[in-house]
Coordinates of C-alpha atoms in Angstrom, one line a residue:
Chain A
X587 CA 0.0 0.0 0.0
X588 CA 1.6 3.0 1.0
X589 CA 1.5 6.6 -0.1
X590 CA 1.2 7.5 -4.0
X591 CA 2.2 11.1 -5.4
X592 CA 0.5 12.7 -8.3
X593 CA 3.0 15.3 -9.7
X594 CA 0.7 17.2 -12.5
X595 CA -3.5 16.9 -11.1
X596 CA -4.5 17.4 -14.3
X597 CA -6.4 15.0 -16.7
X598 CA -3.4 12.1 -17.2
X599 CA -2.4 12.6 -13.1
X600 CA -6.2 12.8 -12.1
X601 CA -7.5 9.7 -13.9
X602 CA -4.2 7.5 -12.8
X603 CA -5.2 9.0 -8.9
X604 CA -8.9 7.7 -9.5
X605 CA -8.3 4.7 -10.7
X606 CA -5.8 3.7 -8.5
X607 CA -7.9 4.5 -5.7
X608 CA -11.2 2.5 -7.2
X609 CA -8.1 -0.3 -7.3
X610 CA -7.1 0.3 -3.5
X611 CA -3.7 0.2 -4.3
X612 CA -2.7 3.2 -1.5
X613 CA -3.7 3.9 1.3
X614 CA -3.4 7.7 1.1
X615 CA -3.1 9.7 -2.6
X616 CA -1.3 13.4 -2.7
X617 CA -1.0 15.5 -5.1
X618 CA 1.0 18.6 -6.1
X619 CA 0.5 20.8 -9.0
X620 CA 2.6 24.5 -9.8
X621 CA -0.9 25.2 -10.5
X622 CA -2.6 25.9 -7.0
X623 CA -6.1 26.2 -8.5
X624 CA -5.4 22.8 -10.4
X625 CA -4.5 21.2 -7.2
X626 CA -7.5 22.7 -4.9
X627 CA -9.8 21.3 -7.8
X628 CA -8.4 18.1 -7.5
X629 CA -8.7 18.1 -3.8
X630 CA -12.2 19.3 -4.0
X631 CA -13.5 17.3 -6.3
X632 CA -11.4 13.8 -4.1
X633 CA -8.8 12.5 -6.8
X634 CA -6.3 13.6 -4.0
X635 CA -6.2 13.0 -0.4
X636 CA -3.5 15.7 0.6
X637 CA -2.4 18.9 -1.2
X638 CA 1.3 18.9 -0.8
X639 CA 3.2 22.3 -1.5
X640 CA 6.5 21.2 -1.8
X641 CA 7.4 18.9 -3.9
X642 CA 10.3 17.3 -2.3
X643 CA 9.3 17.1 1.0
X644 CA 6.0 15.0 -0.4
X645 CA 8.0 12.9 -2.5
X646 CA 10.4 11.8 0.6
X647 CA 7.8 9.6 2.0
X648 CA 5.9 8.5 -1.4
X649 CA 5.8 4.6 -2.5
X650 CA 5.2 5.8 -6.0
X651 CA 5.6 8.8 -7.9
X652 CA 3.7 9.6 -11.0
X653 CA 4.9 12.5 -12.7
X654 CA 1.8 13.9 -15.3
X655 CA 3.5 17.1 -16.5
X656 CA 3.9 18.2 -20.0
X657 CA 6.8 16.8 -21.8
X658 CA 9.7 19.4 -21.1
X659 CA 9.4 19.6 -17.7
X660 CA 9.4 15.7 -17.0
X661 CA 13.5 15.3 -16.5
X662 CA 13.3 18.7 -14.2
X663 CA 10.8 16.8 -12.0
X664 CA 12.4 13.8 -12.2
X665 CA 15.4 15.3 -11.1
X666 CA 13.6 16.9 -8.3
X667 CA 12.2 13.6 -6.5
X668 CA 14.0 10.6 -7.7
X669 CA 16.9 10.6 -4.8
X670 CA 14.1 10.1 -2.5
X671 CA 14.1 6.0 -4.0
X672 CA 10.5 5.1 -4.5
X673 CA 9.6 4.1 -8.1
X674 CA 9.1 7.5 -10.1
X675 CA 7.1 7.2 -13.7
X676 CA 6.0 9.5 -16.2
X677 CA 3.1 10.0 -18.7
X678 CA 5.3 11.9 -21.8
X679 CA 4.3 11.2 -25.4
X680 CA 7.7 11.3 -26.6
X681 CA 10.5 9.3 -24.5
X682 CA 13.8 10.0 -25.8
X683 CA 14.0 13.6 -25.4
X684 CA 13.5 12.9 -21.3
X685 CA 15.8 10.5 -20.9
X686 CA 18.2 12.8 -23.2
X687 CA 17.3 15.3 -21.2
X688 CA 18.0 13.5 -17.8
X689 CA 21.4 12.3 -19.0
X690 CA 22.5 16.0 -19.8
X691 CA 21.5 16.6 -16.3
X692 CA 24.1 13.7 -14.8
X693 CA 22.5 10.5 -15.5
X694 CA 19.3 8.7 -15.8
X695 CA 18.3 7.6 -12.2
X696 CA 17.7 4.2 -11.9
X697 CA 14.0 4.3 -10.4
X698 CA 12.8 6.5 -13.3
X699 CA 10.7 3.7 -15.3
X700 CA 9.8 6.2 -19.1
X701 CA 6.0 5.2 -19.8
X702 CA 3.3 6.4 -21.8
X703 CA -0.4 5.6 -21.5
X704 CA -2.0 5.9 -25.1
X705 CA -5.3 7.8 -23.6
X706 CA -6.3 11.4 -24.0
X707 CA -9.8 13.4 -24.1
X708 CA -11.0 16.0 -25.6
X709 CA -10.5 17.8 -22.8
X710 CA -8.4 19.2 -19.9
X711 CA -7.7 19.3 -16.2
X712 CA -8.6 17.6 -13.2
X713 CA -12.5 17.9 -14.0
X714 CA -12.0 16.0 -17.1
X715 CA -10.5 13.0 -14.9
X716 CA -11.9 9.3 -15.0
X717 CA -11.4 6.5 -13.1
X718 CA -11.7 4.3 -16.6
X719 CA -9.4 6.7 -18.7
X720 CA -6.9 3.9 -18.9
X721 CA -8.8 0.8 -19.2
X722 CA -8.3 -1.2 -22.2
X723 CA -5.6 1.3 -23.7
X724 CA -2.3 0.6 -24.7
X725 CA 0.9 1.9 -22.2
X726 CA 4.2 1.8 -23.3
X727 CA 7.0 1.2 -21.0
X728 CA 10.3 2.0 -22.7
X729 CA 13.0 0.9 -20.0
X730 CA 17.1 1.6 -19.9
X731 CA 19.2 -1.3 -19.4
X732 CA 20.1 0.1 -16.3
X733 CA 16.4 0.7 -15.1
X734 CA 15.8 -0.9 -11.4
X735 CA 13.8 -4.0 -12.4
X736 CA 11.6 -3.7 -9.1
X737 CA 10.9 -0.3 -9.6
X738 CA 9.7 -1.4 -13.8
X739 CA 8.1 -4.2 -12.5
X740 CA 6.0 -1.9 -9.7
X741 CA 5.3 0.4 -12.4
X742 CA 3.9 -2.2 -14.8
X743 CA 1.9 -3.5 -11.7
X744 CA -0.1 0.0 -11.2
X745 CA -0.8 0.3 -14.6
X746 CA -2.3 -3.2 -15.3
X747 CA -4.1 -2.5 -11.9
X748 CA -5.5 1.0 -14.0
X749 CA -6.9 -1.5 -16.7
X750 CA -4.0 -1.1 -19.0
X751 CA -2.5 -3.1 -21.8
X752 CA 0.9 -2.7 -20.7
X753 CA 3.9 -3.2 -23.5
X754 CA 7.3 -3.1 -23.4
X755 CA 9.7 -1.4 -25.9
X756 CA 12.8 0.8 -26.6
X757 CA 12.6 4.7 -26.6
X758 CA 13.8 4.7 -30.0
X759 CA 10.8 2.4 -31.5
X760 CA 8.1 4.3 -29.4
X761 CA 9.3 7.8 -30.5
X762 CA 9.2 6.1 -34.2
X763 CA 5.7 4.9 -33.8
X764 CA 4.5 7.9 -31.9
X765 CA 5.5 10.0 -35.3
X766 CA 4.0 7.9 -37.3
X767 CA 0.8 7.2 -35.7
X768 CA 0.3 10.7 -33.5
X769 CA 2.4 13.5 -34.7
X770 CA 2.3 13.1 -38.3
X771 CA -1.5 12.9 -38.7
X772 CA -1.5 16.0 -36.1
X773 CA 0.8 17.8 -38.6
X774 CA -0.9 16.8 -41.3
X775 CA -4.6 17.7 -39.8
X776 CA -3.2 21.0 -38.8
X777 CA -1.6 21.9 -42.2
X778 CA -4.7 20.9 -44.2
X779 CA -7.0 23.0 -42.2
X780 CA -4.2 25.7 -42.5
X781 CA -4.4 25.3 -46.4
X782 CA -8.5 25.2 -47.0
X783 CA -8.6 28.6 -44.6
X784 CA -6.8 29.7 -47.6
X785 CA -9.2 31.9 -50.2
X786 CA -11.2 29.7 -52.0
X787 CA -14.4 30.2 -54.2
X788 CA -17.1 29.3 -51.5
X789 CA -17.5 28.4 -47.7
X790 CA -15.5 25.4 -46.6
X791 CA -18.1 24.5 -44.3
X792 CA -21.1 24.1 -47.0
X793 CA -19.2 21.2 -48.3
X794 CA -17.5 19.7 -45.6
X795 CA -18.7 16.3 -45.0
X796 CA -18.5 13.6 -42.1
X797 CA -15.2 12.6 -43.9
X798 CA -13.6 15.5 -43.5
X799 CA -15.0 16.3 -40.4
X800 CA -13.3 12.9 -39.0
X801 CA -9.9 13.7 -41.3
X802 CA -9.3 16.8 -39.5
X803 CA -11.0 16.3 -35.6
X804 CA -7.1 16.3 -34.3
X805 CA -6.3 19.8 -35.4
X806 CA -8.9 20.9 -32.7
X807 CA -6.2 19.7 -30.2
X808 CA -4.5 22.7 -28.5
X809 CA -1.6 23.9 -30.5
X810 CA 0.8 25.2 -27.9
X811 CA 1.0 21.3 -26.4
X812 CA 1.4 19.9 -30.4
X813 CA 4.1 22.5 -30.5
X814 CA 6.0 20.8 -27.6
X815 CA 5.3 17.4 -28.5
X816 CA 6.5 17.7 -32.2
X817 CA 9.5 19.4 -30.3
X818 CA 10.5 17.1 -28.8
X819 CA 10.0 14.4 -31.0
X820 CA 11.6 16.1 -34.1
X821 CA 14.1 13.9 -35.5
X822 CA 11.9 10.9 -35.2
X823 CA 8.8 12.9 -36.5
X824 CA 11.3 14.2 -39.5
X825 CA 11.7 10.9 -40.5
X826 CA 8.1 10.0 -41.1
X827 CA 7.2 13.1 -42.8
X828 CA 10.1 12.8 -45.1
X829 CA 8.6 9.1 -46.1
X830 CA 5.0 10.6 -46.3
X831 CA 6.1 13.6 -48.2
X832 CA 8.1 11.1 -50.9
X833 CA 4.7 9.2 -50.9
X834 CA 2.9 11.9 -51.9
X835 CA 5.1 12.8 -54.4
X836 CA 4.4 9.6 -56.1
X837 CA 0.9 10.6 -55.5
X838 CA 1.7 13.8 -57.2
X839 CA 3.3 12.5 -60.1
X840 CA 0.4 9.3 -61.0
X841 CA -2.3 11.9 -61.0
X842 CA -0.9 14.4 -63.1
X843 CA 0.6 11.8 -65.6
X844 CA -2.7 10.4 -65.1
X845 CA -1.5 6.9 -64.5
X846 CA -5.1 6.0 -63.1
X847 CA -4.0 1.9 -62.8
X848 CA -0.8 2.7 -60.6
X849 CA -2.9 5.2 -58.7
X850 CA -5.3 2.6 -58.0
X851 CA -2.9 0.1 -57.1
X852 CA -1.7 2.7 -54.7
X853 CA -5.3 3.7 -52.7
X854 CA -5.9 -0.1 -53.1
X855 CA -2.8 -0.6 -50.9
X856 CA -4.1 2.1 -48.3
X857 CA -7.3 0.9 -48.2
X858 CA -6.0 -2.5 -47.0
X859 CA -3.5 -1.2 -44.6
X860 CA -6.3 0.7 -43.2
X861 CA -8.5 -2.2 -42.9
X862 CA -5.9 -4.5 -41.2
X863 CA -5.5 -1.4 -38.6
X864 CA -9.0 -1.6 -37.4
X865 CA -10.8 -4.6 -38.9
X866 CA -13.3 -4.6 -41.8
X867 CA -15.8 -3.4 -39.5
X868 CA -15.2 0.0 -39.6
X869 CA -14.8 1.2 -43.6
X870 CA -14.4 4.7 -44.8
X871 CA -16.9 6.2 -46.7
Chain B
X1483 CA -47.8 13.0 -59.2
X1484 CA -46.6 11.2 -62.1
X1485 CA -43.6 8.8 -62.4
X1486 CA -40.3 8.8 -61.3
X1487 CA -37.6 7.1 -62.7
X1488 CA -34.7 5.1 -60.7
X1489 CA -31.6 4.7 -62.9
X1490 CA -28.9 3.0 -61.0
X1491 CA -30.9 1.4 -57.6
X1492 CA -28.2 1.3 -55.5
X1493 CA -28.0 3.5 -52.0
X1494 CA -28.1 6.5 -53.8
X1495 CA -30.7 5.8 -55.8
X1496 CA -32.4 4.1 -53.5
X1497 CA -32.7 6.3 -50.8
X1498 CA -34.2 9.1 -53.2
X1499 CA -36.8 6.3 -54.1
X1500 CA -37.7 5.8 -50.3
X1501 CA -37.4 9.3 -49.7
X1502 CA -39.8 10.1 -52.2
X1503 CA -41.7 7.1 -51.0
X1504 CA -42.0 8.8 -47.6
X1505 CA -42.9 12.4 -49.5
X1506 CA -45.8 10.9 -51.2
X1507 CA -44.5 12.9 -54.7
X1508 CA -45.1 10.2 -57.4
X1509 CA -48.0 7.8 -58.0
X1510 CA -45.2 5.3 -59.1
X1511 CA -41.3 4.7 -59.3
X1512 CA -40.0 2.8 -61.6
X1513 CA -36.3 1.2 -61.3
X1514 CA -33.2 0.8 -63.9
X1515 CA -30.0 -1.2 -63.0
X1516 CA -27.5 -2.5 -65.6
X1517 CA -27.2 -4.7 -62.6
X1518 CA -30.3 -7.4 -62.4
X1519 CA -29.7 -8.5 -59.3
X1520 CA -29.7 -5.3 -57.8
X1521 CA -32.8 -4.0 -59.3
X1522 CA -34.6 -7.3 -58.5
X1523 CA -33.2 -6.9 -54.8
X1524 CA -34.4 -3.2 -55.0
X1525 CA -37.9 -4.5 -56.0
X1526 CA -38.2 -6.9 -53.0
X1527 CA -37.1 -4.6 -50.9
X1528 CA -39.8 -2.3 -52.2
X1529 CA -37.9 0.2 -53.1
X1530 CA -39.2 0.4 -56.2
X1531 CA -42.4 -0.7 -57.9
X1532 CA -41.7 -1.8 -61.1
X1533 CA -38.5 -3.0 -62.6
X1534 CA -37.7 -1.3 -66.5
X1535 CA -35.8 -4.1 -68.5
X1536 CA -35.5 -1.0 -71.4
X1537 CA -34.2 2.3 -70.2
X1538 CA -35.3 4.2 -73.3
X1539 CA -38.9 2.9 -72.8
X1540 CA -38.9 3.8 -69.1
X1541 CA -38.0 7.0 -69.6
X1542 CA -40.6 7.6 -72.7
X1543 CA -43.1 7.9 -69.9
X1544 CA -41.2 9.2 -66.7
X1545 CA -42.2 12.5 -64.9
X1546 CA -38.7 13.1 -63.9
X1547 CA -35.3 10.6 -64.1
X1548 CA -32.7 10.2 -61.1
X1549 CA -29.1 9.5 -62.2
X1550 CA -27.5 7.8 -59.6
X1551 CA -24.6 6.0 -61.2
X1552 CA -20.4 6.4 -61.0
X1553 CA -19.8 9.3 -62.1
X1554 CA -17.8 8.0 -65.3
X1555 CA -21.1 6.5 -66.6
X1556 CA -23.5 9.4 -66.3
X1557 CA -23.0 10.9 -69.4
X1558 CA -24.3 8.4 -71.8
X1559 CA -27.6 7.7 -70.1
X1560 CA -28.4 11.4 -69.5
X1561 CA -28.0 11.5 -73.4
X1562 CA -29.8 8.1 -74.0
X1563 CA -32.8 9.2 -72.1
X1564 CA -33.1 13.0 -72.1
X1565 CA -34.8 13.6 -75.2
X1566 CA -38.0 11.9 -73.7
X1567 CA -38.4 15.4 -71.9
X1568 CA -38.5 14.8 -68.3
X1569 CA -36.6 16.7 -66.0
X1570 CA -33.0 14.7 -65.6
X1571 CA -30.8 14.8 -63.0
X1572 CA -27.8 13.1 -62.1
X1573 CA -25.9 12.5 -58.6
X1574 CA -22.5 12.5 -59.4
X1575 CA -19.6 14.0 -56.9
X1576 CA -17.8 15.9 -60.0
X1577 CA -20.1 18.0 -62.5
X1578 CA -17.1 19.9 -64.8
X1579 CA -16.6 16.2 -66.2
X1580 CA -19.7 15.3 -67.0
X1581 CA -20.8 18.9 -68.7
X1582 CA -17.7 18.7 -70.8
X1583 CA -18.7 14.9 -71.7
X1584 CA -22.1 15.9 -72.6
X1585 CA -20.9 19.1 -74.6
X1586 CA -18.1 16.8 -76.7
X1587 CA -21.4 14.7 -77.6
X1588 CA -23.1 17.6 -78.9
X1589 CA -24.8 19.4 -76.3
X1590 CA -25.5 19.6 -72.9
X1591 CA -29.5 19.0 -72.9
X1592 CA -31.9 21.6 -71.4
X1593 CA -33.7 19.8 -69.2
X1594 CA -30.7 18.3 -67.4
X1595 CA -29.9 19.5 -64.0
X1596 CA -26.6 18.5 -62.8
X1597 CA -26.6 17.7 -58.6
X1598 CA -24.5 16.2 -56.2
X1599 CA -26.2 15.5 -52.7
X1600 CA -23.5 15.3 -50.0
X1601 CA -24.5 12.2 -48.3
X1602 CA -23.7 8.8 -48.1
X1603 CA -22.7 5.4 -46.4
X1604 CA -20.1 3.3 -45.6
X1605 CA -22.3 0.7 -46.9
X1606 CA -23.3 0.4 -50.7
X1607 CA -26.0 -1.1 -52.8
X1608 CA -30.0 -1.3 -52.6
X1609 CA -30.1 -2.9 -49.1
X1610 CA -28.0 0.4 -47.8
X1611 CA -30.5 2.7 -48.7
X1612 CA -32.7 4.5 -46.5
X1613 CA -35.3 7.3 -46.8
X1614 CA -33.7 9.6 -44.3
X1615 CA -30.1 9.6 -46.3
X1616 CA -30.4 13.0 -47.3
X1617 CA -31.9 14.8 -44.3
X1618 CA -30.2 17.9 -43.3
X1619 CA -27.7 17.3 -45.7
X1620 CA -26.5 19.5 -48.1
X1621 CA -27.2 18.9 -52.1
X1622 CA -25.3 21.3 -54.6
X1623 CA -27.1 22.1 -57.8
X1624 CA -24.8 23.5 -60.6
X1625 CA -26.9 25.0 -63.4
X1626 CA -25.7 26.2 -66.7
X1627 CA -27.0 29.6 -68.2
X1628 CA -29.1 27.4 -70.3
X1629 CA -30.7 24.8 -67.9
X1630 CA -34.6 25.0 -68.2
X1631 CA -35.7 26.9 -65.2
X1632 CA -39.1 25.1 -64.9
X1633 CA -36.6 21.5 -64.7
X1634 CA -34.1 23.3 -62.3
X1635 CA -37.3 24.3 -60.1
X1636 CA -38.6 20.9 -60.2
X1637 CA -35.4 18.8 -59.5
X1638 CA -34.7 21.6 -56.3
X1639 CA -38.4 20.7 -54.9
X1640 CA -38.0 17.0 -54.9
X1641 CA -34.2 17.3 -53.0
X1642 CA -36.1 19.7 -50.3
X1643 CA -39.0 17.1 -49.9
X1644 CA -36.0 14.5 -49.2
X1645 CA -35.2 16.4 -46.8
X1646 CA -32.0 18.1 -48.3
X1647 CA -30.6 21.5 -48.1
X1648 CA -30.5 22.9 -51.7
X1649 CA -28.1 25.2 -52.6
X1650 CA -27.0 26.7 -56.0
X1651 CA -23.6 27.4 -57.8
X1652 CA -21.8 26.7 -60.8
X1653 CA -19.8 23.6 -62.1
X1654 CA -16.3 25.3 -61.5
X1655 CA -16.9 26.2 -57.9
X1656 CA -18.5 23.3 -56.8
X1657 CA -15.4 20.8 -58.5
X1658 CA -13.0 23.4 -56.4
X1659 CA -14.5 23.0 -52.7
X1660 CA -15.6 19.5 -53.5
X1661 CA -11.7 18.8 -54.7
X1662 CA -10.6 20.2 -51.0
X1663 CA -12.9 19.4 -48.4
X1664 CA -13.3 15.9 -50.2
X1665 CA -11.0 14.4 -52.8
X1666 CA -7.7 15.7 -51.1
X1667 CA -8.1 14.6 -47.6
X1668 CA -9.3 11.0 -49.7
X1669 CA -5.7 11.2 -51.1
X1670 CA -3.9 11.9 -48.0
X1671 CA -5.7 9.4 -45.9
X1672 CA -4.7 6.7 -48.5
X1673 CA -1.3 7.9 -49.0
X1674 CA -0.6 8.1 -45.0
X1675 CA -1.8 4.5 -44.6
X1676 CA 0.7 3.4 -47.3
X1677 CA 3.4 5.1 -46.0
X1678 CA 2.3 3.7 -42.5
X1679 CA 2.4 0.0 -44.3
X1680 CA 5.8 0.4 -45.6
X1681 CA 7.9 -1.5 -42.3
X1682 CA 8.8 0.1 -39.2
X1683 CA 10.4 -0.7 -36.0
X1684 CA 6.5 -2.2 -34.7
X1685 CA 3.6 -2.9 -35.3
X1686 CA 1.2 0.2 -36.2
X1687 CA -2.2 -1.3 -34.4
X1688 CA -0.5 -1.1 -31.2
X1689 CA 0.5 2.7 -30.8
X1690 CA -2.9 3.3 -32.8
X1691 CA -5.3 5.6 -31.3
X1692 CA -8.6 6.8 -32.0
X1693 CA -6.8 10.0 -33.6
X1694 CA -5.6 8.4 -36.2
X1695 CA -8.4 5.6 -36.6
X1696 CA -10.9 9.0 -37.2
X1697 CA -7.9 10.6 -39.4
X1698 CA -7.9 7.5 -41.6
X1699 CA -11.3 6.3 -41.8
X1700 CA -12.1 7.3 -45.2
X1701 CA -9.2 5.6 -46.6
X1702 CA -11.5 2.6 -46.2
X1703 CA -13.2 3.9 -48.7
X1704 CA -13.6 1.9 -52.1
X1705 CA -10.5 2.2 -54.1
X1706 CA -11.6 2.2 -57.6
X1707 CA -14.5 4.6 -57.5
X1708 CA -12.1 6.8 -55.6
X1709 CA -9.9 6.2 -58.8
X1710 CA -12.9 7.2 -60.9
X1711 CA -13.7 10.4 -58.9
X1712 CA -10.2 12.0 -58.6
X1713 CA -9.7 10.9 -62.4
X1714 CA -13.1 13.1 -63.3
X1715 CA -11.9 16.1 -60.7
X1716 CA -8.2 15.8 -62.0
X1717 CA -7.8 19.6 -62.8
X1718 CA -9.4 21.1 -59.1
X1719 CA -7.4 18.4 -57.2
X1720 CA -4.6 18.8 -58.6
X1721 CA -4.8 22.3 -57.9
X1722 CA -5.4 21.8 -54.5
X1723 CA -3.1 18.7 -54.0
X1724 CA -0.3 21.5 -55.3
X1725 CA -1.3 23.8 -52.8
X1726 CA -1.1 21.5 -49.9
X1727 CA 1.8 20.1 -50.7
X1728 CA 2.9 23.6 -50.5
X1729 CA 1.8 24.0 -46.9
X1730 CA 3.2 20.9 -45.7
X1731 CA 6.7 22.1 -47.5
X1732 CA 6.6 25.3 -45.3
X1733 CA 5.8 22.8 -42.2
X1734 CA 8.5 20.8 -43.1
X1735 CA 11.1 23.6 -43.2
X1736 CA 9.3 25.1 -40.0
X1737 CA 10.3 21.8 -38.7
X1738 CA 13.8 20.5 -39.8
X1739 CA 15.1 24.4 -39.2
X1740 CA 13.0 24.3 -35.4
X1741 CA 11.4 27.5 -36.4
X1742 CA 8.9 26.5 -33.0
X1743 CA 7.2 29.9 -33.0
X1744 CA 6.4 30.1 -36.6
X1745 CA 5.4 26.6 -36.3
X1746 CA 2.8 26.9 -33.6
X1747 CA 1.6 29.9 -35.4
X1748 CA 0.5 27.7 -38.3
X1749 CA -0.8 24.5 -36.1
X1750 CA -2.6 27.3 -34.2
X1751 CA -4.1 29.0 -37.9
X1752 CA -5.3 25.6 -38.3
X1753 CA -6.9 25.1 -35.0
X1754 CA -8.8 27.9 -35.8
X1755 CA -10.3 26.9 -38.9
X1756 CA -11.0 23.8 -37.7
X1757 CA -12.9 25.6 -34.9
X1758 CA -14.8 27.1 -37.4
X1759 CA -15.7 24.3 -39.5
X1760 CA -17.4 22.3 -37.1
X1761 CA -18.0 24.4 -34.1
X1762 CA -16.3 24.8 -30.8
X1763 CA -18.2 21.8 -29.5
X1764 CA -15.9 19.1 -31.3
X1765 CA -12.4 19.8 -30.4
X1766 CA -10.0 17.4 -31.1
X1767 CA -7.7 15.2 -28.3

């Protein structure tokens, strides 16, 4: 049991407070956020127990530390609490920058365990918190060679106990497949709303569909956050976008040479990637 | 009252026939297919109540004729049938194609309304259809300066008594928006999911989020009328394709030189637009 800390009471923190306590996994939760309103929210609305206001002295008697902050201030939080020896985790979207990050700073400490639950909302802060925000979704756990294996196999233990599918992989292959599946289509949504604000003839919205609509729901996500993340993910994310934009190319070259079988051959291909993503159940239309 | 023709019985076609139905605005509908087991399927499905074996004949004694076939095939039976008289219209997703087809075969005929309704399913053929397919949604007539007023009056009533939004504009304008806000993002949802195909360090299903599942949906989407479509709108898209891909080479060099500020700029121009698009309701996570 023991005594969990919840740096960042926001949605990610919140959610991981409620759902530990609906697993009783502590016996008391604290919480600590820069933002004091955050943090009295939290309290108030009973994903915390305690309001702690400063961060090291809460983190000296913690079993677990889960660190729910936005992605470049992880390793200065990390830093912070990790001499205090319980298991500290985070919630970042991109991994390699951190631990990058934290080795500039002296070293990666051994009871840091990188991880990154693939859940989100639409929306923010600790009233957006849910006790099932984690259930069924993917977390990535992307340890060093050096990381303590009690302190990964703890972490991995509060996770599964949050519902999670937890999976195990290097920094470098989840910061690839986070720009391919994440950022990319974020850039991508983002650029192509950028582009049809553009003149044009008529209103967008008179001819904007439910297929467009679903295309470009991500570039409603808050753009000083996306700027962070594709930040810190940026040669990984370069990668990918250098492979789409060659694709597209291709794209570019089969319509206007109107080579309508390769072109085929080529949505063909997508379509069936698509369909082995989420099952023929769910087609486009 | 009178009767209406069906050509093409399929979900489109379909849908107008139960919508009709529902509308109580013909004393009988008659069906056409090439396809015999569609049109017998749309008869015992009643979606229809009589099956024409010759289109000509059918149309000799229609009140008005419905067009609801790919859009590379609409051409030849507005010509086959028009000249019985009857208010035409067709429901294709390009109309600069098939005016310039008709014109290169001597004339675009008076009494032919072109229309696109901007609805549909993930599902296809007769036993898709429903009568409430085109409720709310928006259908785009594009007259010529020559279109008979008394058809183009007609053809606007019966898409209002399905339910539809009518609204009016020309050929050129409609192929434009229809090229961004529908054939482009079709392009780029196939091209990502190629490029996500070609091999990477994991599997893409399991760092695959609803984000991308919604960015990607319509690359489900039938390949080969998605061939036909962006081969019939090949001027607009490539026009817009071209200025995307100018976009997405500003966000590339935003991103390779970390330009961050210039870059959230743009993510957050996009933001915007999509705000405006759909409403500030349906932000994006």
């Amino acid at each position: 049991m023991g005594r969990l800390l919840v740096v960042g009471t926001g949605l990610i923190g919140g959610s991981f407070a409620l759902a530990m306590r609906a697993a009783e996994r502590f016996d008391t939760i604290v919480g600590y956020d820069a933002d004091t309103a955050a943090l009295a929210r939290a309290q108030s609305r009973g994903l915390i127990d305690e309001a702690a206001t400063d961060l090291r002295v809460a983190a000296a008697t913690a079993t677990a530390v889960i660190v729910a902050v936005p992605t470049d201030r992880i390793a200065e939080i990390v830093l912070a609490i990790a001499s205090a020896g319980a298991p500290v985790f985070d919630t970042g979207s991109v991994k390699g920058s951190v631990i990058a990050a934290l080795r500039a700073a002296g070293g990666v400490p051994t009871n840091y365990v990188p991880t990154h639950p693939m859940a989100g909302s639409e929306f923010a802060g600790p009233d957006a918190a849910r006790a099932d925000l984690f259930r069924a979704r993917p977390v990535i756990i992307t340890p060093l060679h050096d990381t303590d294996p009690a302190a990964l196999a703890s972490v991995a233990t509060w996770w599964r106990a949050a519902g999670s599918m937890v999976t195990q992989t290097t920094p470098a292959v989840h910061d690839e497949m986070v720009a391919l599946t994440s950022h990319l289509p974020h850039l991508l949504a983002y650029a192509f709303m950028d582009w049809a604000a553009t003149p044009h003839s008529a209103a967008v919205d008179l001819f904007a569909g439910p297929g467009v609509r679903d295309f470009t729901r991500i570039a409603g996500a808050d753009a000083a956050m996306w700027r962070t993340i594709v930040a810190a993910n940026r040669p990984a994310l370069l990668r990918e976008f250098d492979g789409l934009m060659d694709k597209l190319g291709e794209v570019g070259v089969l319509l206007r040479e109107e080579r309508l079988d390769e072109l085929q051959t080529l949505l063909e291909r997508g379509r069936l990637a698509r369909q082995r993503l989420v099952g023929a159940d769910d087609v486009g239309g």
